[in-house]
Coordinates of C-alpha atoms and ligand atoms in Angstrom, one line a residue:
X28 CA 0.3 -114.0 -37.4
X29 CA 1.6 -115.1 -33.9
X30 CA 0.4 -113.7 -30.7
X31 CA 1.9 -111.5 -29.1
X32 CA 2.5 -113.5 -25.3
X33 CA 1.2 -111.4 -22.2
X34 CA 3.1 -108.2 -20.7
X35 CA 5.4 -109.6 -17.9
X36 CA 7.0 -105.9 -15.8
X37 CA 10.4 -106.1 -15.1
X38 CA 10.4 -103.7 -11.6
X39 CA 11.8 -102.9 -7.8
X40 CA 10.3 -105.0 -4.7
X41 CA 10.7 -101.4 -3.3
X42 CA 8.5 -99.6 -6.3
X43 CA 5.8 -102.5 -6.0
X44 CA 5.3 -101.9 -2.5
X45 CA 5.1 -97.8 -2.6
X46 CA 3.4 -98.6 -5.8
X47 CA 1.1 -102.5 -5.6
X48 CA -2.6 -100.2 -5.7
X49 CA -0.9 -98.0 -8.7
X50 CA 0.1 -100.7 -10.5
X51 CA -3.1 -102.9 -10.1
X52 CA -5.1 -100.0 -11.5
X53 CA -3.2 -98.9 -14.3
X54 CA -2.3 -102.6 -15.7
X55 CA -4.6 -105.0 -13.8
X56 CA -3.4 -108.6 -13.6
X57 CA 0.4 -107.8 -15.4
X58 CA 2.5 -110.2 -13.9
X59 CA 5.9 -109.1 -12.4
X60 CA 9.6 -110.4 -12.6
X61 CA 10.7 -108.5 -9.8
X62 CA 14.1 -107.3 -8.1
X63 CA 14.1 -108.0 -4.5
X64 CA 17.1 -107.2 -3.0
X65 CA 20.5 -109.2 -4.3
X66 CA 18.6 -112.2 -5.4
X67 CA 19.3 -113.4 -8.6
X68 CA 16.6 -113.9 -12.0
X69 CA 16.6 -117.1 -13.3
X70 CA 17.2 -117.0 -17.0
X71 CA 13.2 -119.1 -17.6
X72 CA 11.9 -115.4 -15.5
X73 CA 13.8 -113.1 -17.3
X74 CA 12.7 -115.0 -21.0
X75 CA 9.6 -113.4 -20.3
X76 CA 10.1 -109.9 -19.4
X77 CA 8.4 -107.5 -22.0
X78 CA 8.5 -104.1 -19.9
X79 CA 11.0 -102.9 -17.6
X80 CA 10.5 -99.3 -15.2
X81 CA 14.2 -98.4 -14.2
X82 CA 12.3 -96.4 -10.4
X83 CA 15.7 -94.2 -8.0
X84 CA 15.6 -96.8 -5.3
X85 CA 17.5 -99.1 -7.7
X86 CA 20.7 -96.3 -8.3
X87 CA 23.2 -96.4 -7.4
X88 CA 23.6 -99.6 -5.4
X89 CA 20.8 -101.7 -7.5
X90 CA 21.4 -100.6 -11.3
X91 CA 24.5 -103.4 -12.7
X92 CA 21.9 -105.4 -11.2
X93 CA 19.0 -104.0 -12.8
X94 CA 20.2 -103.2 -16.2
X95 CA 21.9 -106.2 -16.2
X96 CA 18.7 -108.5 -16.6
X97 CA 17.0 -105.4 -18.8
X98 CA 20.1 -106.2 -21.5
X99 CA 19.6 -110.3 -21.1
X100 CA 16.1 -110.0 -21.4
X101 CA 15.2 -111.0 -24.9
X102 CA 11.1 -110.2 -25.7
X103 CA 11.7 -106.3 -23.7
X104 CA 9.8 -104.2 -25.7
X105 CA 9.3 -101.6 -24.1
X106 CA 11.6 -100.1 -21.3
X107 CA 10.8 -96.7 -18.7
X108 CA 14.0 -94.8 -16.7
X109 CA 13.5 -93.0 -14.0
X110 CA 16.0 -90.7 -15.9
X111 CA 15.4 -87.3 -17.9
X112 CA 19.2 -88.8 -19.8
X113 CA 19.8 -91.4 -22.4
X114 CA 23.3 -90.7 -23.0
X115 CA 24.7 -94.2 -21.2
X116 CA 25.6 -96.2 -24.2
X117 CA 22.7 -98.9 -22.5
X118 CA 20.2 -96.8 -23.3
X119 CA 21.2 -96.6 -26.3
X120 CA 21.8 -100.6 -27.3
X121 CA 18.3 -100.7 -26.2
X122 CA 16.9 -98.2 -28.8
X123 CA 19.5 -100.1 -31.4
X124 CA 17.9 -103.3 -30.3
X125 CA 14.6 -101.5 -31.1
X126 CA 13.3 -101.6 -27.3
X127 CA 10.7 -98.5 -27.0
X128 CA 12.3 -96.7 -24.8
X129 CA 11.0 -93.7 -22.8
X130 CA 12.4 -91.3 -19.7
X131 CA 11.0 -89.5 -16.5
X132 CA 12.0 -86.0 -18.6
X133 CA 10.5 -83.0 -16.6
X134 CA 10.5 -85.0 -13.0
X135 CA 13.5 -83.8 -12.1
X136 CA 13.2 -80.2 -13.6
X137 CA 12.0 -78.4 -10.3
X138 CA 14.4 -79.9 -7.6
X139 CA 17.4 -78.9 -10.1
X140 CA 16.2 -75.7 -11.4
X141 CA 15.9 -75.2 -7.3
X142 CA 19.8 -76.2 -7.6
X143 CA 21.2 -73.1 -10.1
X144 CA 19.3 -71.0 -7.9
X145 CA 21.3 -72.0 -4.8
X146 CA 25.1 -72.1 -6.9
X147 CA 23.7 -68.1 -8.1
X148 CA 23.0 -67.1 -4.7
X149 CA 25.5 -68.8 -3.0
X150 CA 27.8 -67.3 -5.6
X151 CA 27.1 -64.0 -5.2
X152 CA 27.4 -64.3 -1.2
X153 CA 30.7 -66.3 -1.8
X154 CA 29.1 -68.9 0.5
X155 CA 32.1 -70.9 0.1
X156 CA 35.0 -68.4 1.7
X157 CA 31.8 -67.5 4.3
X158 CA 31.6 -71.3 5.1
X159 CA 35.1 -71.2 5.2
X160 CA 36.0 -68.1 7.1
X161 CA 33.1 -70.2 10.1
X162 CA 35.3 -73.3 10.1
X163 CA 38.0 -71.1 11.1
X164 CA 35.4 -68.5 13.5
X165 CA 36.1 -65.7 11.7
X166 CA 34.7 -62.8 11.2
X167 CA 34.6 -62.0 7.5
X168 CA 33.0 -58.7 6.5
X169 CA 31.8 -58.2 3.3
X170 CA 30.2 -56.4 0.7
X171 CA 28.3 -58.1 -2.3
X172 CA 26.7 -58.0 -5.4
X173 CA 22.9 -57.9 -6.3
X174 CA 21.4 -61.1 -8.6
X175 CA 18.5 -58.5 -9.5
X176 CA 19.2 -56.9 -12.2
X177 CA 21.6 -58.9 -13.6
X178 CA 21.5 -61.3 -16.8
X179 CA 21.8 -65.1 -16.9
X180 CA 21.6 -67.2 -20.1
X181 CA 20.3 -69.9 -19.9
X182 CA 21.5 -72.5 -22.5
X183 CA 19.1 -75.4 -23.1
X184 CA 15.2 -74.6 -23.3
X185 CA 13.7 -78.2 -22.1
X186 CA 12.3 -78.6 -18.6
X187 CA 15.0 -77.6 -16.1
X188 CA 16.1 -74.4 -18.7
X189 CA 12.8 -73.6 -18.3
X190 CA 12.1 -74.4 -14.5
X191 CA 15.7 -72.0 -14.3
X192 CA 14.2 -69.3 -16.6
X193 CA 11.0 -68.8 -14.0
X194 CA 13.2 -69.0 -11.2
X195 CA 15.5 -66.5 -12.3
X196 CA 12.9 -64.4 -13.2
X197 CA 11.9 -64.2 -9.9
X198 CA 14.5 -63.0 -8.1
X199 CA 14.1 -60.1 -10.6
X200 CA 17.5 -61.4 -12.8
X201 CA 16.7 -61.1 -16.6
X202 CA 17.2 -64.0 -18.0
X203 CA 18.0 -64.9 -22.4
X204 CA 17.3 -68.6 -23.6
X205 CA 19.6 -70.1 -25.5
X206 CA 18.7 -72.2 -28.2
X207 CA 18.8 -73.8 -31.6
X208 CA 16.0 -71.6 -32.6
X209 CA 13.0 -68.9 -30.9
X210 CA 10.2 -70.5 -31.5
X211 CA 7.7 -67.6 -29.9
X212 CA 6.8 -69.6 -26.4
X213 CA 9.8 -68.4 -24.6
X214 CA 8.5 -65.1 -21.7
X215 CA 11.8 -63.4 -22.6
X216 CA 14.8 -62.7 -25.9
X217 CA 15.7 -65.4 -27.3
X218 CA 18.8 -65.9 -28.9
X219 CA 20.3 -68.7 -31.1
X220 CA 22.4 -71.5 -30.3
X221 CA 25.0 -69.6 -33.4
X222 CA 25.2 -66.4 -31.2
X223 CA 26.5 -68.8 -28.2
X224 CA 30.1 -66.8 -27.9
X225 CA 28.7 -63.5 -28.6
X226 CA 25.4 -64.0 -25.7
X227 CA 28.3 -65.0 -23.3
X228 CA 30.3 -61.7 -23.8
X229 CA 26.9 -59.7 -23.3
X230 CA 25.4 -61.7 -20.0
X231 CA 26.8 -62.3 -16.7
X232 CA 26.0 -65.2 -15.4
X233 CA 25.3 -68.8 -17.9
X234 CA 23.3 -71.3 -16.9
X235 CA 24.3 -75.0 -19.3
X236 CA 21.2 -77.1 -19.3
X237 CA 21.7 -79.3 -22.7
X238 CA 21.4 -83.1 -23.4
X239 CA 24.5 -84.4 -24.2
X240 CA 24.3 -85.7 -27.3
X241 CA 26.6 -85.6 -30.6
X242 CA 25.2 -81.6 -31.6
X243 CA 26.5 -80.7 -28.4
X244 CA 29.0 -82.4 -27.1
X245 CA 31.8 -80.0 -26.4
X246 CA 29.9 -76.9 -26.9
X247 CA 31.3 -74.7 -24.3
X248 CA 34.9 -74.5 -25.8
X249 CA 37.9 -72.4 -24.7
X250 CA 37.0 -70.2 -26.9
X251 CA 33.6 -69.8 -25.5
X252 CA 34.8 -69.4 -22.0
X253 CA 37.3 -66.8 -23.5
X254 CA 34.7 -64.7 -24.5
X255 CA 33.1 -65.1 -20.6
X256 CA 33.8 -61.9 -18.6
X257 CA 34.9 -61.6 -15.5
X258 CA 32.0 -61.3 -13.6
X259 CA 30.4 -64.7 -15.0
X260 CA 29.0 -67.4 -13.4
X261 CA 29.3 -70.3 -15.4
X262 CA 26.5 -73.5 -13.5
X263 CA 27.0 -76.6 -15.8
X264 CA 23.1 -78.9 -14.6
X265 CA 23.8 -80.2 -18.0
X266 CA 26.6 -83.0 -18.2
X267 CA 30.2 -82.6 -17.6
X268 CA 31.1 -83.7 -21.3
X269 CA 29.1 -80.6 -22.8
X270 CA 31.9 -78.0 -21.0
X271 CA 35.8 -78.0 -22.1
X272 CA 36.5 -78.7 -18.2
X273 CA 40.1 -78.4 -18.7
X274 CA 40.1 -74.7 -20.1
X275 CA 37.0 -73.7 -17.4
X276 CA 39.1 -74.9 -15.0
X277 CA 41.8 -72.5 -16.1
X278 CA 39.1 -70.0 -16.2
X279 CA 37.9 -69.9 -12.7
X280 CA 41.9 -70.8 -11.2
X281 CA 43.3 -67.9 -13.4
X282 CA 40.0 -64.9 -12.1
X283 CA 39.0 -65.1 -15.9
X284 CA 35.6 -66.2 -15.0
X285 CA 34.2 -65.1 -11.5
X286 CA 32.8 -68.8 -10.3
X287 CA 30.9 -72.3 -10.9
X288 CA 28.5 -74.2 -9.7
X289 CA 29.0 -78.0 -10.9
X290 CA 26.1 -81.0 -10.7
X291 CA 28.3 -82.9 -13.5
X292 CA 31.8 -83.1 -14.4
X293 CA 34.1 -84.7 -16.8
X294 CA 34.1 -87.9 -15.3
X295 CA 32.2 -88.5 -12.6
X296 CA 32.5 -89.6 -9.4
X297 CA 35.9 -86.5 -10.1
X298 CA 39.1 -88.1 -9.2
X299 CA 40.2 -86.8 -6.2
X300 CA 43.5 -85.4 -7.5
X301 CA 41.3 -82.8 -10.2
X302 CA 42.5 -79.2 -9.7
X303 CA 38.9 -78.6 -9.6
X304 CA 38.1 -79.9 -6.3
X305 CA 41.1 -77.1 -4.8
X306 CA 39.6 -73.8 -5.8
X307 CA 37.5 -71.6 -4.1
X308 CA 35.5 -69.9 -6.3
X309 CA 33.7 -73.4 -7.1
X310 CA 30.6 -75.3 -5.9
X311 CA 30.0 -78.9 -6.8
X312 CA 27.7 -81.4 -6.1
X313 CA 27.6 -84.9 -7.1
X314 CA 25.4 -85.3 -9.6
X315 CA 22.5 -85.0 -7.3
X316 CA 20.6 -81.8 -7.7
X317 CA 17.4 -84.1 -9.3
X318 CA 18.2 -86.5 -7.2
X319 CA 15.2 -85.8 -4.3
X320 CA 11.9 -87.7 -3.0
X321 CA 10.0 -85.1 -5.0
X322 CA 11.8 -86.3 -8.0
X323 CA 11.1 -90.1 -7.7
X324 CA 7.6 -89.4 -6.8
X325 CA 7.0 -87.4 -9.9
X326 CA 9.4 -90.1 -12.0
X327 CA 7.0 -93.1 -10.8
X328 CA 4.2 -90.7 -12.1
X329 CA 5.2 -90.4 -15.3
X330 CA 5.7 -94.2 -15.7
X331 CA 2.5 -94.9 -14.2
X332 CA 0.6 -92.7 -16.3
X333 CA 2.6 -93.8 -18.8
X334 CA 1.9 -98.0 -18.5
X335 CA -1.6 -97.1 -19.0
X336 CA -1.2 -95.4 -22.0
X337 CA 0.4 -98.6 -22.6
X338 CA -1.9 -100.9 -22.1
X339 CA -4.6 -99.0 -23.5
X340 CA -2.3 -99.3 -26.8
X341 CA -1.8 -95.7 -27.0
X342 CA 1.1 -93.5 -27.7
X343 CA 3.4 -93.4 -25.1
X344 CA 5.1 -90.2 -23.3
X345 CA 9.1 -89.3 -23.2
X346 CA 10.0 -91.1 -25.9
X347 CA 13.4 -91.3 -27.2
X348 CA 14.3 -90.1 -30.0
X349 CA 17.4 -91.7 -31.1
X350 CA 20.2 -88.8 -31.2
X351 CA 18.1 -86.7 -28.6
X352 CA 19.9 -87.9 -25.4
X353 CA 20.3 -86.4 -21.8
X354 CA 18.6 -83.8 -19.1
Ligands
OXD407 C1 19.3 -87.1 -15.0 C2 20.3 -86.7 -14.6 O1 17.7 -87.9 -14.5 O2 21.1 -86.8 -14.8 O3 19.9 -87.1 -16.5 O4 19.2 -86.9 -13.6

């Protein structure tokens, strides 16, 4: 049996500078190949890499350079990403190569759920309309409906769905979890995904927090959207491809549903000419609901904990099974 070559970590200069001591303590003596500025990394160094951490500071500008090195590294055995979602084909190719792929799932849940709350609060108060009036120095007095006592379907019960349930409950909303099947760990009524269309007609708000995979692509179909009521707010913090975006845009344009908060679209960036940009009842954020300082910190902690486990020969947290890919 040939001995494994010593591990060599590929990561960014920014991550090393901020975590030198923690890295040394998690993996004493671990050699590093570092992505520094725009410097090229030679093939001899690429060949030595066995582990990689794709940290937030590399996103978005240095992601192509980072991924190009990672994809060329023939001896890579473990790749940890700061993201929760791994639906990009680059991740699939790693799993196909037999590389252990781990995510930082959960680290972005607090700010993403906070953004969900922001959408719901802003839509219920017509904040977009108020801001337009403010820009025109118009005192546009209106009544609005409180969210307390209103129901919200939370589709997906991973770390983000859980946090959305917690926060919406805290403001007096009545969440209903929609997931493949109830598991008994939900603090509120739970309905199976097979009843998705029926649930849409019963709730005042819908929050989509599912990963994107072959089972979930297009799950918010034109029929599901048609089942929503005219007072319903729709929020998507999963992936744009989960919903039929043209049907959604039609429903928002015609007033068939009341409004939407979208952190994700299909494609991204959303083209400037897309109808969604011009709708008065839509709030769009550029897929950055989880891009906070806290998320970077928590993702770094998840990686360092996993690094300790790797060194100790223990199983890694946040491992990706084939087919399960998404926030
Ligand atoms: C992710 C994201 O982490 O979309 O996957 O922010």
